Every structure is written in structure tokens, then in C-alpha cells.
Short mmCIF file of C-alpha atoms (C1' of nucleotides) in Angstrom, two decimals:
data_model
loop_
_atom_site.label_atom_id
_atom_site.label_comp_id
_atom_site.label_asym_id
_atom_site.label_seq_id
_atom_site.Cartn_x
_atom_site.Cartn_y
_atom_site.Cartn_z
CA UNK S 440 23.23 6.74 1.27
CA UNK S 441 23.12 3.93 -1.24
CA UNK S 442 20.01 2.79 -3.03
CA UNK S 443 19.39 0.04 -5.54
CA UNK S 444 18.75 1.56 -8.93
CA UNK S 445 16.56 -0.61 -11.15
CA UNK S 446 18.10 1.00 -14.21
CA UNK S 447 21.67 -0.04 -13.42
CA UNK S 448 20.70 -3.04 -11.31
CA UNK S 449 23.11 -2.19 -8.55
CA UNK S 450 23.34 -0.20 -5.37
CA UNK S 451 24.55 3.29 -6.05
CA UNK S 452 25.39 6.34 -4.01
CA UNK S 453 22.36 8.56 -4.02
CA UNK S 454 23.51 11.96 -5.23
CA UNK S 455 20.85 14.57 -5.93
CA UNK S 456 21.00 17.04 -8.78
CA UNK S 457 20.85 19.91 -6.32
CA UNK S 458 22.69 19.39 -3.07
CA UNK S 459 20.37 18.89 -0.13
CA UNK S 460 17.25 18.69 -2.28
CA UNK S 461 15.60 15.51 -3.52
CA UNK S 462 12.98 15.50 -6.25
CA UNK S 463 10.94 12.33 -5.98
CA UNK S 464 8.00 11.14 -8.03
CA UNK S 465 6.02 8.12 -6.85
CA UNK S 466 3.25 6.66 -8.99
CA UNK S 467 0.00 6.94 -7.09
CA UNK S 468 -3.27 5.06 -7.34
CA UNK S 469 -6.03 4.98 -9.86
CA UNK S 470 -8.88 6.02 -7.63
CA UNK S 471 -11.60 3.61 -8.69
CA UNK S 472 -11.88 1.70 -5.41
CA UNK S 473 -10.51 1.47 -1.88
CA UNK S 474 -6.77 0.78 -1.95
CA UNK S 475 -5.73 -2.77 -1.13
CA UNK S 476 -2.91 -3.74 1.19
CA UNK S 477 -0.61 -4.20 -1.79
CA UNK S 478 -1.09 -0.55 -2.69
CA UNK S 479 -0.08 0.34 0.84
CA UNK S 480 3.42 -0.99 0.34
CA UNK S 481 4.91 1.64 -1.97
CA UNK S 482 3.00 4.29 -0.10
CA UNK S 483 4.63 3.33 3.20
CA UNK S 484 8.06 2.44 1.84
CA UNK S 485 8.58 5.68 -0.04
CA UNK S 486 7.11 7.70 2.82
CA UNK S 487 9.88 6.20 4.94
CA UNK S 488 12.44 7.15 2.29
CA UNK S 489 11.13 10.68 2.33
CA UNK S 490 11.10 10.92 6.11
CA UNK S 491 14.64 9.55 6.31
CA UNK S 492 16.00 12.03 3.77
CA UNK S 493 14.33 14.83 5.68
CA UNK S 494 15.68 13.48 8.96
CA UNK S 495 19.15 13.69 7.48
CA UNK S 496 18.59 17.38 6.86
CA UNK S 497 17.47 17.38 3.24
CA UNK S 498 14.57 19.07 1.57
CA UNK S 499 12.31 16.66 -0.30
CA UNK S 500 9.99 17.65 -3.11
CA UNK S 501 7.66 14.70 -3.18
CA UNK S 502 5.08 14.29 -5.90
CA UNK S 503 2.56 11.49 -6.00
CA UNK S 504 -0.16 11.56 -8.58
CA UNK S 505 -3.84 10.73 -8.50
CA UNK S 506 -4.97 8.95 -11.65
CA UNK S 507 -8.54 10.08 -12.06
CA UNK S 508 -9.05 9.16 -15.68
CA UNK S 509 -8.97 5.52 -16.70
CA UNK S 510 -11.04 2.74 -18.22
CA UNK S 511 -11.82 1.29 -14.82
CA UNK S 512 -13.13 4.61 -13.59
CA UNK S 513 -15.30 5.00 -16.64
CA UNK S 514 -16.71 1.51 -16.22
CA UNK S 515 -17.44 2.06 -12.56
CA UNK S 516 -19.17 5.36 -13.29
CA UNK S 517 -21.34 3.71 -15.91
CA UNK S 518 -22.19 0.84 -13.58
CA UNK S 519 -23.21 3.27 -10.87
CA UNK S 520 -24.96 5.68 -13.19
CA UNK S 521 -22.78 8.53 -12.06
CA UNK S 522 -19.89 10.56 -13.43
CA UNK S 523 -16.26 9.52 -13.61
CA UNK S 524 -15.35 12.56 -11.58
CA UNK S 525 -17.78 11.66 -8.82
CA UNK S 526 -16.28 8.17 -8.53
CA UNK S 527 -12.74 9.55 -8.66
CA UNK S 528 -13.29 12.17 -5.99
CA UNK S 529 -15.01 9.70 -3.72
CA UNK S 530 -12.18 7.18 -3.78
CA UNK S 531 -9.57 9.89 -3.69
CA UNK S 532 -11.05 10.97 -0.36
CA UNK S 533 -10.99 7.35 0.84
CA UNK S 534 -7.37 7.10 -0.30
CA UNK S 535 -6.41 10.09 1.81
CA UNK S 536 -8.28 8.63 4.76
CA UNK S 537 -6.12 5.52 4.43
CA UNK S 538 -2.95 7.58 3.99
CA UNK S 539 -3.72 9.45 7.19
CA UNK S 540 -4.44 6.21 8.98
CA UNK S 541 -1.17 4.73 7.80
CA UNK S 542 0.66 7.80 9.00
CA UNK S 543 1.80 8.74 5.53
CA UNK S 544 2.74 12.39 5.18
CA UNK S 545 1.04 14.32 2.44
CA UNK S 546 3.11 14.77 -0.68
CA UNK S 547 4.32 18.22 -1.58
CA UNK S 548 1.86 17.91 -4.46
CA UNK S 549 -0.80 15.29 -5.21
CA UNK S 550 -1.54 16.25 -8.81
CA UNK S 551 -4.63 14.95 -10.58
CA UNK S 552 -4.32 13.78 -14.17
CA UNK S 553 -7.51 15.55 -15.22
CA UNK S 554 -6.08 18.86 -14.06
CA UNK S 555 -3.02 18.52 -16.29
CA UNK S 556 -4.56 18.06 -19.71
CA UNK S 557 -2.74 21.11 -21.07
CA UNK S 558 0.61 19.80 -19.86
CA UNK S 559 -0.19 16.39 -21.29
CA UNK S 560 -1.12 17.82 -24.67
CA UNK S 561 2.05 19.83 -24.62
CA UNK S 562 4.13 16.65 -24.28
CA UNK S 563 2.07 14.92 -26.95
CA UNK S 564 2.83 17.87 -29.24
CA UNK S 565 6.55 17.63 -28.43
CA UNK S 566 6.52 13.93 -29.27
CA UNK S 567 4.74 14.48 -32.57
CA UNK S 568 6.97 17.38 -33.49
CA UNK S 569 10.08 15.29 -32.98
CA UNK S 570 8.73 12.50 -35.10
CA UNK S 571 8.29 10.01 -32.30
CA UNK S 572 4.54 10.00 -32.55
CA UNK S 573 1.85 9.62 -35.17
CA UNK S 574 -1.87 10.15 -35.39
CA UNK S 575 -3.89 7.06 -36.27
CA UNK S 576 -6.92 7.30 -38.51
CA UNK S 577 -9.37 7.21 -35.56
CA UNK S 578 -7.61 10.08 -33.76
CA UNK S 579 -5.50 7.97 -31.37
CA UNK S 580 -1.96 9.24 -31.03
CA UNK S 581 0.73 6.57 -30.70
CA UNK S 582 4.35 6.59 -29.68
CA UNK S 583 6.85 4.82 -31.95
CA UNK S 584 8.49 2.65 -29.33
CA UNK S 585 11.13 1.24 -31.63
CA UNK S 586 12.25 4.65 -32.71
CA UNK S 587 13.37 5.48 -29.17
CA UNK S 588 16.85 4.02 -28.89
CA UNK S 589 16.72 3.49 -25.18
CA UNK S 590 13.47 1.60 -25.22
CA UNK S 591 13.81 -1.34 -22.84
CA UNK S 592 16.74 0.08 -20.86
CA UNK S 593 14.88 0.10 -17.57
CA UNK S 594 13.21 -3.30 -17.82
CA UNK S 595 16.19 -4.77 -19.67
CA UNK S 596 13.81 -6.32 -22.11
CA UNK S 597 14.40 -6.57 -25.82
CA UNK S 598 11.50 -5.43 -27.95
CA UNK S 599 11.68 -8.31 -30.41
CA UNK S 600 11.45 -10.82 -27.56
CA UNK S 601 8.49 -9.00 -26.12
CA UNK S 602 6.58 -9.05 -29.32
CA UNK S 603 7.37 -12.62 -30.31
CA UNK S 604 6.75 -13.96 -26.85
CA UNK S 605 3.42 -12.38 -26.24
CA UNK S 606 0.37 -13.31 -28.21
CA UNK S 607 -1.91 -10.72 -26.62
CA UNK S 608 0.12 -8.04 -28.25
CA UNK S 609 -0.76 -9.27 -31.67
CA UNK S 610 -4.43 -9.67 -31.01
CA UNK S 611 -5.13 -6.41 -29.21
CA UNK S 612 -7.97 -4.32 -30.52
CA UNK S 613 -5.88 -1.32 -31.41
CA UNK S 614 -3.52 -3.46 -33.46
CA UNK S 615 -4.86 -2.36 -36.81
CA UNK S 616 -4.36 1.26 -35.92
CA UNK S 617 -0.71 0.93 -34.93
CA UNK S 618 2.32 0.94 -37.16
CA UNK S 619 3.98 -1.55 -34.85
CA UNK S 620 2.70 -3.79 -32.05
CA UNK S 621 5.10 -2.21 -29.56
CA UNK S 622 3.69 1.27 -30.04
CA UNK S 623 1.58 2.63 -27.23
CA UNK S 624 -1.09 5.29 -26.95
CA UNK S 625 -0.29 8.72 -25.61
CA UNK S 626 -3.71 10.06 -26.53
CA UNK S 627 -6.89 8.07 -27.02
CA UNK S 628 -9.72 9.23 -29.25
CA UNK S 629 -13.02 9.60 -27.38
CA UNK S 630 -15.49 6.77 -27.61
CA UNK S 631 -19.22 7.51 -27.39
CA UNK S 632 -20.34 8.24 -23.87
CA UNK S 633 -16.83 8.64 -22.48
CA UNK S 634 -15.48 11.79 -20.90
CA UNK S 635 -13.21 13.69 -23.27
CA UNK S 636 -11.13 16.80 -23.72
CA UNK S 637 -10.61 18.79 -26.89
CA UNK S 638 -7.29 18.45 -28.63
CA UNK S 639 -5.70 19.21 -32.01
CA UNK S 640 -6.28 15.53 -32.83
CA UNK S 641 -9.95 15.59 -31.98
CA UNK S 642 -11.79 14.89 -28.75
CA UNK S 643 -10.11 12.35 -26.55
CA UNK S 644 -8.33 11.58 -23.32
CA UNK S 645 -4.76 10.92 -22.23
CA UNK S 646 -3.12 7.51 -22.46
CA UNK S 647 -2.14 5.95 -19.17
CA UNK S 648 1.60 6.66 -19.20
CA UNK S 649 1.62 10.24 -20.41
CA UNK S 650 0.13 11.77 -17.27
CA UNK S 651 3.16 10.88 -15.18
CA UNK S 652 5.55 12.34 -17.74
CA UNK S 653 3.53 15.53 -17.79
CA UNK S 654 3.06 15.92 -14.05
CA UNK S 655 6.65 15.07 -13.20
CA UNK S 656 7.85 17.69 -15.66
CA UNK S 657 5.47 20.32 -14.38
CA UNK S 658 6.06 19.82 -10.67
CA UNK S 659 9.67 18.61 -10.53
CA UNK S 660 11.33 19.57 -13.79
CA UNK S 661 12.72 17.74 -16.79
CA UNK S 662 15.16 15.61 -14.84
CA UNK S 663 14.21 14.27 -11.42
CA UNK S 664 16.26 12.45 -8.81
CA UNK S 665 14.13 9.43 -7.98
CA UNK S 666 11.17 7.85 -9.69
CA UNK S 667 9.53 5.10 -7.70
CA UNK S 668 6.65 2.66 -7.66
CA UNK S 669 5.70 -0.99 -7.57
CA UNK S 670 7.84 -3.42 -9.54
CA UNK S 671 4.99 -4.23 -11.89
CA UNK S 672 5.21 -0.68 -13.19
CA UNK S 673 8.70 -1.20 -14.59
CA UNK S 674 7.17 -2.49 -17.77
CA UNK S 675 5.43 -1.01 -19.55
CA UNK S 676 4.52 2.03 -17.49
CA UNK S 677 7.92 3.35 -16.50
CA UNK S 678 9.57 2.23 -19.69
CA UNK S 679 7.01 4.23 -21.61
CA UNK S 680 7.35 7.23 -19.34
CA UNK S 681 11.08 7.25 -20.05
CA UNK S 682 10.47 7.06 -23.79
CA UNK S 683 7.96 9.91 -23.72
CA UNK S 684 9.84 12.18 -21.35
CA UNK S 685 13.29 11.70 -22.79
CA UNK S 686 12.03 12.29 -26.33
CA UNK S 687 10.06 15.35 -25.34
CA UNK S 688 12.68 16.82 -23.02
CA UNK S 689 15.89 15.70 -24.65
CA UNK S 690 17.47 14.72 -21.34
CA UNK S 691 17.51 11.98 -18.72
CA UNK S 692 14.10 11.59 -17.11
CA UNK S 693 15.13 10.23 -13.73
CA UNK S 694 18.57 9.54 -12.27
CA UNK S 695 17.39 6.74 -10.02
CA UNK S 696 14.56 4.22 -10.21
CA UNK S 697 13.28 2.45 -7.14
CA UNK S 698 10.76 -0.37 -7.18
CA UNK S 699 9.17 -2.21 -4.32
CA UNK S 700 8.36 -5.90 -4.54
CA UNK S 701 4.82 -7.15 -4.24
CA UNK S 702 2.86 -8.04 -1.21
CA UNK S 703 1.40 -11.49 -1.69
CA UNK S 704 -1.32 -13.52 -0.09
CA UNK S 705 -0.33 -17.14 0.54
CA UNK S 706 2.69 -16.58 -1.70
CA UNK S 707 0.49 -15.53 -4.58
CA UNK S 708 -0.27 -12.19 -6.02
CA UNK S 709 -3.48 -10.65 -4.88
CA UNK S 710 -6.24 -10.61 -7.40
CA UNK S 711 -9.95 -10.19 -7.25
CA UNK S 712 -10.57 -13.25 -9.36
CA UNK S 713 -8.56 -15.45 -7.00
CA UNK S 714 -10.57 -14.10 -4.09
CA UNK S 715 -7.51 -13.18 -2.06
CA UNK S 716 -8.05 -9.47 -2.17
CA UNK S 717 -7.99 -7.33 0.98
CA UNK S 718 -8.42 -3.60 1.32
CA UNK S 719 -6.41 -1.51 3.73
CA UNK S 720 -9.69 -0.40 5.23
CA UNK S 721 -10.94 -3.84 6.17
CA UNK S 722 -7.62 -4.98 7.60
CA UNK S 723 -7.18 -1.78 9.56
CA UNK S 724 -10.57 -2.40 11.14
CA UNK S 725 -9.24 -5.62 12.65
CA UNK S 726 -5.56 -4.93 13.38
CA UNK S 727 -5.31 -1.16 13.15
CA UNK S 728 -3.51 0.92 10.58
CA UNK S 729 -0.28 1.01 12.51
CA UNK S 730 0.13 -2.77 12.40
CA UNK S 731 -0.16 -2.56 8.63
CA UNK S 732 2.48 0.13 8.47
CA UNK S 733 4.78 -1.83 10.75
CA UNK S 734 4.22 -4.95 8.68
CA UNK S 735 5.49 -3.14 5.58
CA UNK S 736 8.78 -2.50 7.39
CA UNK S 737 9.37 -6.09 8.51
CA UNK S 738 10.75 -7.16 5.15
CA UNK S 739 13.17 -5.45 2.80
CA UNK S 740 11.23 -3.41 0.26
CA UNK S 741 12.74 -5.28 -2.68
CA UNK S 742 11.70 -8.69 -1.37
CA UNK S 743 8.22 -10.09 -1.67
CA UNK S 744 6.22 -9.92 1.52
CA UNK S 745 3.61 -12.50 2.35
CA UNK S 746 0.50 -11.34 4.17
CA UNK S 747 -1.19 -13.49 6.77
CA UNK S 748 -3.40 -12.64 9.73
CA UNK S 749 -0.89 -14.25 12.12
CA UNK S 750 1.85 -11.90 10.95
CA UNK S 751 -0.33 -8.87 11.58
CA UNK S 752 -0.94 -10.17 15.11
CA UNK S 753 2.81 -10.50 15.58
CA UNK S 754 3.26 -6.92 14.34
CA UNK S 755 0.74 -5.69 16.86
CA UNK S 756 2.62 -7.46 19.64
CA UNK S 757 5.94 -6.00 18.50
CA UNK S 758 4.41 -2.51 18.46
CA UNK S 759 3.15 -3.09 21.99
CA UNK S 760 6.72 -3.68 23.09
CA UNK S 761 7.75 -0.38 21.55
CA UNK S 762 4.88 1.51 23.16
CA UNK S 763 5.60 -0.04 26.54
CA UNK S 764 9.22 0.99 26.26
CA UNK S 765 8.25 4.55 25.38
CA UNK S 766 5.91 4.62 28.37
CA UNK S 767 8.71 3.29 30.62
CA UNK S 768 10.89 6.11 29.36
CA UNK S 769 8.23 8.72 30.04
CA UNK S 770 7.63 7.26 33.51
CA UNK S 771 11.34 7.43 34.28
CA UNK S 772 11.48 11.06 33.18
CA UNK S 773 8.51 11.85 35.41
CA UNK S 774 10.22 10.26 38.37
CA UNK S 775 13.38 12.27 38.12
CA UNK S 776 15.84 9.56 37.20
CA UNK S 777 19.23 8.68 38.69
CA UNK S 778 22.83 9.48 37.90
CA UNK S 779 23.90 7.06 35.17
CA UNK S 780 24.92 8.45 31.78
CA UNK S 781 25.24 5.08 30.05
CA UNK S 782 21.85 5.33 28.40
CA UNK S 783 22.99 8.40 26.48
CA UNK S 784 25.82 6.37 24.97
CA UNK S 785 23.42 3.58 24.10
CA UNK S 786 21.20 6.10 22.37
CA UNK S 787 24.11 7.27 20.25
CA UNK S 788 24.90 3.66 19.30
CA UNK S 789 21.28 3.03 18.35
CA UNK S 790 21.17 6.13 16.20
CA UNK S 791 24.35 5.24 14.42
CA UNK S 792 23.26 1.64 13.75
CA UNK S 793 19.90 2.85 12.57
CA UNK S 794 21.42 5.27 10.07
CA UNK S 795 23.91 2.69 8.85
CA UNK S 796 21.01 0.36 8.10
CA UNK S 797 18.91 3.02 6.40
CA UNK S 798 21.87 4.25 4.38
CA UNK S 799 22.16 0.75 2.95
CA UNK S 800 19.27 0.79 0.52
CA UNK S 801 16.64 1.54 3.13
CA UNK S 802 17.18 -1.56 5.25
CA UNK S 803 14.21 -1.05 7.55
CA UNK S 804 14.58 -4.54 8.99
CA UNK S 805 18.02 -3.82 10.40
CA UNK S 806 16.85 -0.37 11.40
CA UNK S 807 14.12 -2.01 13.46
CA UNK S 808 16.68 -4.36 14.99
CA UNK S 809 18.69 -1.30 16.06
CA UNK S 810 15.58 0.12 17.69
CA UNK S 811 14.81 -3.12 19.51
CA UNK S 812 18.36 -3.36 20.81
CA UNK S 813 17.86 0.14 22.15
CA UNK S 814 14.55 -0.88 23.69
CA UNK S 815 16.35 -3.46 25.78
CA UNK S 816 18.87 -0.81 26.85
CA UNK S 817 16.09 1.59 27.81
CA UNK S 818 14.14 -0.99 29.77
CA UNK S 819 17.26 -2.09 31.62
CA UNK S 820 18.83 1.29 32.29
CA UNK S 821 16.13 3.93 32.46
CA UNK S 822 15.40 3.63 36.18
CA UNK S 823 18.95 4.74 37.03
CA UNK S 824 19.55 7.07 34.10
CA UNK S 825 20.25 10.76 34.68
CA UNK S 826 17.67 13.33 33.58
CA UNK S 827 19.98 14.41 30.77
CA UNK S 828 20.50 10.84 29.59
CA UNK S 829 16.77 10.22 29.72
CA UNK S 830 16.12 13.28 27.64
CA UNK S 831 18.61 12.14 25.01
CA UNK S 832 17.14 8.64 25.03
CA UNK S 833 13.60 9.96 24.59
CA UNK S 834 14.68 12.24 21.76
CA UNK S 835 16.49 9.45 19.94
CA UNK S 836 13.62 7.04 20.48
CA UNK S 837 11.17 9.54 19.03
CA UNK S 838 13.44 10.43 16.12
CA UNK S 839 14.08 6.87 15.03
CA UNK S 840 10.52 5.65 15.39
CA UNK S 841 9.46 8.90 13.76
CA UNK S 842 11.50 8.14 10.64
CA UNK S 843 9.68 4.84 10.37
CA UNK S 844 6.42 6.56 11.21
CA UNK S 845 5.55 4.20 14.06
CA UNK S 846 4.81 4.66 17.78
CA UNK S 847 3.19 7.95 16.90
CA UNK S 848 0.03 7.64 18.99
CA UNK S 849 0.92 9.38 22.20
CA UNK S 850 -1.38 9.84 25.13
CA UNK S 851 -1.72 13.54 25.54
CA UNK S 852 -4.76 13.89 27.74
CA UNK S 853 -4.37 14.19 31.50
CA UNK S 854 -5.32 11.31 33.73
CA UNK S 855 -8.81 12.09 35.16
CA UNK S 856 -8.97 13.14 38.82
CA UNK S 857 -11.24 10.25 39.80
CA UNK S 858 -8.75 7.77 38.39
CA UNK S 859 -5.92 9.42 40.29
CA UNK S 860 -8.01 9.30 43.47
CA UNK S 861 -8.66 5.60 43.01
CA UNK S 862 -4.99 4.89 42.44
CA UNK S 863 -4.17 6.79 45.61
CA UNK S 864 -6.77 4.83 47.52
CA UNK S 865 -5.33 1.61 46.16
CA UNK S 866 -1.84 2.60 47.28
CA UNK S 867 -3.23 3.21 50.76
CA UNK S 868 -5.05 -0.14 50.71
CA UNK S 869 -1.87 -1.86 49.70
CA UNK S 870 0.04 -0.17 52.49
CA UNK S 871 -2.59 -1.54 54.87
CA UNK S 872 -2.22 -4.95 53.22
CA UNK S 873 -5.87 -4.81 52.25
CA UNK S 874 -5.31 -6.87 49.09
CA UNK S 875 -8.99 -7.44 48.47
CA UNK S 876 -9.69 -3.72 48.24
CA UNK S 877 -6.56 -3.14 46.14
CA UNK S 878 -7.64 -5.77 43.61
CA UNK S 879 -11.17 -4.41 43.61
CA UNK S 880 -9.87 -0.96 42.71
CA UNK S 881 -7.69 -2.43 39.99
CA UNK S 882 -10.76 -4.06 38.46
CA UNK S 883 -12.66 -0.81 38.77
CA UNK S 884 -9.89 1.05 36.97
CA UNK S 885 -9.86 -1.57 34.25
CA UNK S 886 -13.54 -0.91 33.69
CA UNK S 887 -12.74 2.76 33.22
CA UNK S 888 -10.11 1.78 30.67
CA UNK S 889 -7.03 2.23 32.81
CA UNK S 890 -4.36 -0.22 33.89
CA UNK S 891 -2.27 0.26 36.97
CA UNK S 892 1.08 -1.44 37.43
CA UNK S 893 3.21 -1.41 40.55
CA UNK S 894 6.83 -0.41 40.10
CA UNK S 895 9.71 0.39 42.40
CA UNK S 896 8.98 4.06 41.72
CA UNK S 897 5.30 3.73 42.58
CA UNK S 898 2.14 3.03 40.58
CA UNK S 899 2.28 3.45 36.82
CA UNK S 900 -1.00 4.29 35.13
CA UNK S 901 -1.72 3.65 31.49
CA UNK S 902 -4.69 3.61 29.19
CA UNK S 903 -5.78 0.28 27.83
"C1'" G L 590 10.05 -19.28 -24.93
"C1'" G L 591 12.52 -14.49 -22.96
"C1'" U L 592 13.79 -11.74 -18.33
"C1'" G L 593 14.24 -11.73 -13.16
"C1'" U L 594 13.62 -12.92 -7.81
"C1'" C L 595 13.64 -16.15 -3.80
"C1'" G L 596 14.59 -20.80 -0.48
"C1'" U L 597 18.03 -19.10 6.93
"C1'" A L 598 14.71 -21.70 13.84
"C1'" G L 599 7.65 -23.35 15.22
"C1'" C L 600 6.38 -18.40 12.31
"C1'" C L 601 8.44 -13.76 10.09
"C1'" A L 602 13.18 -11.99 8.78
"C1'" A L 603 18.46 -9.50 8.38
"C1'" G L 604 23.08 -10.97 7.15
"C1'" U L 605 26.62 -11.61 0.38
"C1'" G L 606 33.81 -14.69 2.20
"C1'" G L 607 35.79 -14.60 8.89
"C1'" U L 608 32.36 -18.53 12.15
"C1'" A L 609 24.30 -17.21 12.38
"C1'" A L 610 21.00 -9.81 14.16
"C1'" G L 611 16.08 -8.61 15.50
"C1'" G L 612 10.70 -9.55 16.21
"C1'" C L 613 6.53 -12.98 17.29
"C1'" A L 614 5.41 -17.60 19.61
"C1'" G L 615 7.24 -21.30 23.37
"C1'" A L 616 10.02 -23.21 28.03
"C1'" G L 617 12.42 -22.13 32.70
"C1'" G L 618 13.82 -18.32 36.18
"C1'" U L 619 14.14 -13.20 38.80
"C1'" C L 620 11.02 -9.25 40.64
"C1'" U L 621 5.68 -8.81 42.71
"C1'" G L 622 0.78 -9.70 48.21
"C1'" C L 623 -1.17 -11.36 43.40
"C1'" A L 624 -0.68 -9.46 38.64
"C1'" A L 625 1.29 -6.70 34.58
"C1'" A L 626 5.53 -5.01 32.38
"C1'" A L 627 10.53 -5.62 32.40
"C1'" C L 628 14.98 -8.39 32.92
"C1'" C L 629 17.98 -13.14 32.71
"C1'" U L 630 18.62 -18.10 30.54
"C1'" C L 631 17.21 -21.66 26.79
"C1'" U L 632 15.22 -22.73 21.56
"C1'" A L 633 19.35 -23.44 13.70
"C1'" U L 634 27.01 -27.64 14.98
"C1'" G L 635 23.73 -25.00 10.84
"C1'" C L 636 21.31 -21.32 6.23
"C1'" G L 637 16.69 -26.27 -0.05
"C1'" G L 638 20.11 -30.60 -2.03
"C1'" C L 639 24.80 -32.28 -4.19
"C1'" A L 640 29.57 -31.12 -5.87
"C1'" G L 641 33.56 -27.42 -6.38
"C1'" U L 642 36.88 -22.92 -5.25
"C1'" U L 643 39.20 -21.17 -0.52
"C1'" C L 644 43.11 -21.26 5.35
"C1'" A L 645 37.86 -19.96 5.83
"C1'" A L 646 31.30 -20.44 2.33
"C1'" A L 647 24.53 -18.99 4.44
"C1'" U L 648 27.60 -15.68 1.42
"C1'" C L 649 31.48 -17.26 -4.62
"C1'" U L 650 30.97 -21.15 -8.99
"C1'" G L 651 28.31 -25.29 -11.36
"C1'" C L 652 24.32 -28.65 -11.49
"C1'" C L 653 19.74 -30.26 -9.40
"C1'" C L 654 15.06 -29.62 -6.56
"C1'" G L 655 11.23 -26.29 -4.98
"C1'" A L 656 8.43 -21.49 -4.83
"C1'" C L 657 7.16 -16.86 -7.12
"C1'" A L 658 6.98 -12.67 -10.48
"C1'" C L 659 7.21 -9.69 -15.20
"C1'" C L 660 6.69 -10.04 -20.73
"C1'" U L 661 1.00 -3.67 -22.96
"C1'" C L 662 -5.09 -4.14 -16.62
"C1'" C L 663 -1.84 -4.00 -12.17
"C1'" A L 664 1.47 -1.12 -6.24
#
RNA sequence: GGUGUCGUAGCCAAGUGGUAAGGCAGAGGUCUGCAAAACCUCUAUGCGGCAGUUCAAAUCUGCCCGACACCUCCA
């Protein structure tokens, strides 16, 4: 499999440190609010990566953090007159509700920053010991960005350009405390009224970037295979993580870096101030979670994706086609099938095309095209397919859609006896050419939430 | 100013040198008592524009036009 590595800016063969095992760290949310649909993109994209690697027989150690200490959390807690932890736990629970809705598998570990203060302080100590950090007069601990030779290697930015080109840098509040404008905090001294932890440098809390360095090291080791997140994290977050981790550990932090592009609204970045801000929760209420997940797969993860209501409608319709196909397959299995083996060959072709697409930097768009080609094959051939071919087709269909995490809502409950009786009565009415009664029963079934369709193999019942 | 990305049908979108996938929407048709679903056919002589390289360009090069992002809040 090849993936695009932000560090080298080219597609590279993905080779793990340990054969058959992938150690992946994906930056998770700061839990100060419901996640918005932009947050859903990395969550879905890297869940697909994980599922695909597992599908190909690998073990995946997947870590995705929960940032539960941050300025925004503190502000929200103050505004609500509650504690930071209460706010964090509340939105963490909402985050998991959304993850479940989106069909995102739980990470191997979802570490919380506040539960890794010891590990964080240990890295801070490493950084200070090696001379890459210094304690400011107020108790802040800063990292000497310029001292780290590789600083800028991920974002391909040159420090001097950054500093000269950005005025905010020079006017930031902490400026007086820093030796250099490019330095960043790894530990922040406590301000009155803020939550804090004790440290050798006085009471304080972790800087934003240090938690990921600490949690990645604890749960995955000093060198990991893939570090991923949204493209906005490249600088400064990931750049700073690299600086911290590589100084502290003395080795490469991550062999591969993957970044998803943004999801925009009307071609512009979402922002609360612009008023184009949508949460996953509110959109799922209208179109369903699965349409959101599907939507994330309709563009390549490194290209910007533009959200509109019309596109979500289109995604719903496309999903309907997939569900109908799966139902056709199940119906064919139920009816015994025929003698043709062609569908089994088509299934093999679909699988091979799907994997070829996914192996090429997670090309979910082509992977979907492979599935839809297969859908046409299934719809055309399943009535005559042999039981063995049908079984293979069903397995492949479930495997491929399973990797993408779509078409997962199967009807498991039995059709109620009264519905079956009505369908039987309708079949009899039809045989007697009593169309009025047949249509009446169809309407009655619709009221009960069932649709009946007439096929060459007899009536096909489905839930609406 | 520095660093990048993108422009393909009504909409979305893949394709990075060999003659335009797939989805949604639309039109016509087949099947059906009617319907639904499905299937078949049609919908870009052309990939922002202009030059150039090549037997061959959506794909490579140059210029231009347009859109967007990052540059210490951010997925």
C-alpha cells in the first residue's frame, strides 16, 4: 500500500516498523462542544484506513486522544459556572455518541490529557535536561524551537519567514517571557482560578502540543508508524510535537504523516463568526449519520470537500442503491438461486479493483466506483446465480462495504406474522385479479411501515 | 510577503502521457394489472484560457485568469 507522506511530500510504500502491526496516532478533539462536520472528516477517513489495514490482515494499534485541558474548556466552564472536568466529560460523551453514530470503531486507547500529567512532565524534564527548554520567570516552560535542527521539516516552512511574515507572533502576550518568538510553551504556569497540577516549575498545566508527544510515547512507543490529523495541524501542532518528541526520545517520532484536507461550506472554511458552522449532531438529525460518513468518502481525503445540503441528499440516494442491492442479494439467497457462477468471478474482480484503489493512498472514490460496478453485476446476475456464487457475492459485498463502514444497518428482526398474512392475502387477491384489494393491502402494509414489491420470484417485503 | 492546493458534464467526483470511471439529478425504453426496484439507451469531439514539448496531453512545461488554504485558536 502506498500513502502520501506529508513529510516527504510524495506517495511512499507503507512499511511498518513491526511486520503486520501498525501503530497509528490520530489527533482527537478538544471536548469543549459538539463536534462539527469538519471534525468528522479525519475521524471517518482514518477509521477507514484502520479498517482497511485490518481487512488486509494486520493488527492496528490505534490511539486517538481526548484533549480535556485547554483555554476553551476553561472559558466554557467559567461561563457555565461549572468545572472544566464537568464540561470535558459531557462533551466527551457527546463525541462518543457521534463516533458511534458515524460507525467509527473505538480506538485501542482514547487517552485523556489530564490523565497523563506524569508522562507529560517526564517529557518536559527530558527537554529541559537536554537543553532544549527553559523556565521563564513566571514559571512557563518554553521549547527553543530554533535549537531543534529539524524544526520546519514537516511543514517545509523556514522559521525566519514565519517570524518576519507574521505580526501576531511579535505582539503575543507571552512575547516578553520568551527568548525567541518562535519558542512555544510546553508547560504553562497556572493563572488564578484555573485548574492546575503541581510540577517542579510550580503549579501549572500542559501546553497544547506536549500531550500528544506524551500519550503517543506512552501508548505506542518512541517511534510510531503513522501520525495523522487535519491539515491545519501540520503547523504548528505537529511540527512542535516532532520537536518535542525527537528531542526527548532521540529518534524519529513518526515514519509517516497523513493529513486530511478541510471540509468547507460554500468553498469557505467553517467558522462560528462566519455563521457557517454545523455540528455532526444537527446534520445527522436531518440526513442521518450514515449519509455524513458516506459523504466523507466521496472525495479524496487530501482534497477539500465542499458541504451542501444537496450533496447530502445525493449521498442518501446513493446509499439507498447500495441497500437495495444488498436486499436483492439476500432475497436471491432466500430463493435458492440458479446455476450461474459468473457472479463469483465478478465478486473477485470487484475485490481486486477495490484493493487496488485503497492501496493507492486510500482512494475511497475509486473504491466506491468498484463497489457500484459490482452492484450492477449483482442486480443483473443474482437471480440466476448459484447458491455458492451468491454466498461469495454476499461475503464480498459485506467485506468491501464493511471496510468503508457503510451499509451496516441490517434488518435483523423477523417479519411480523400479521404482515406475512397480509402479503399472502394480497398474493391471493392478485391471483384472483382483485386489484382493488391488492392495492388496499399494499396501502395497509405501508401504514405498518412495510413495502411489498412483486418480483419474478414472488413478493419481496422490506421495511420502509 | 512566504508556503501550498485546486479548476473535468446540470451537481459531486476519479483519472497524472495512449484517446474521459463512478454517484446524484434528467430524458427515453424494457419489465409490471398498476407500482416499486432493477436493467438497457442517451446526456463533456472534450477536462479554466493561451502557447509549447510529443507520434500521442485532462495528464508534462511556460504564461495568464479564477477559487481556496496555512504562516502560533483550529479537524
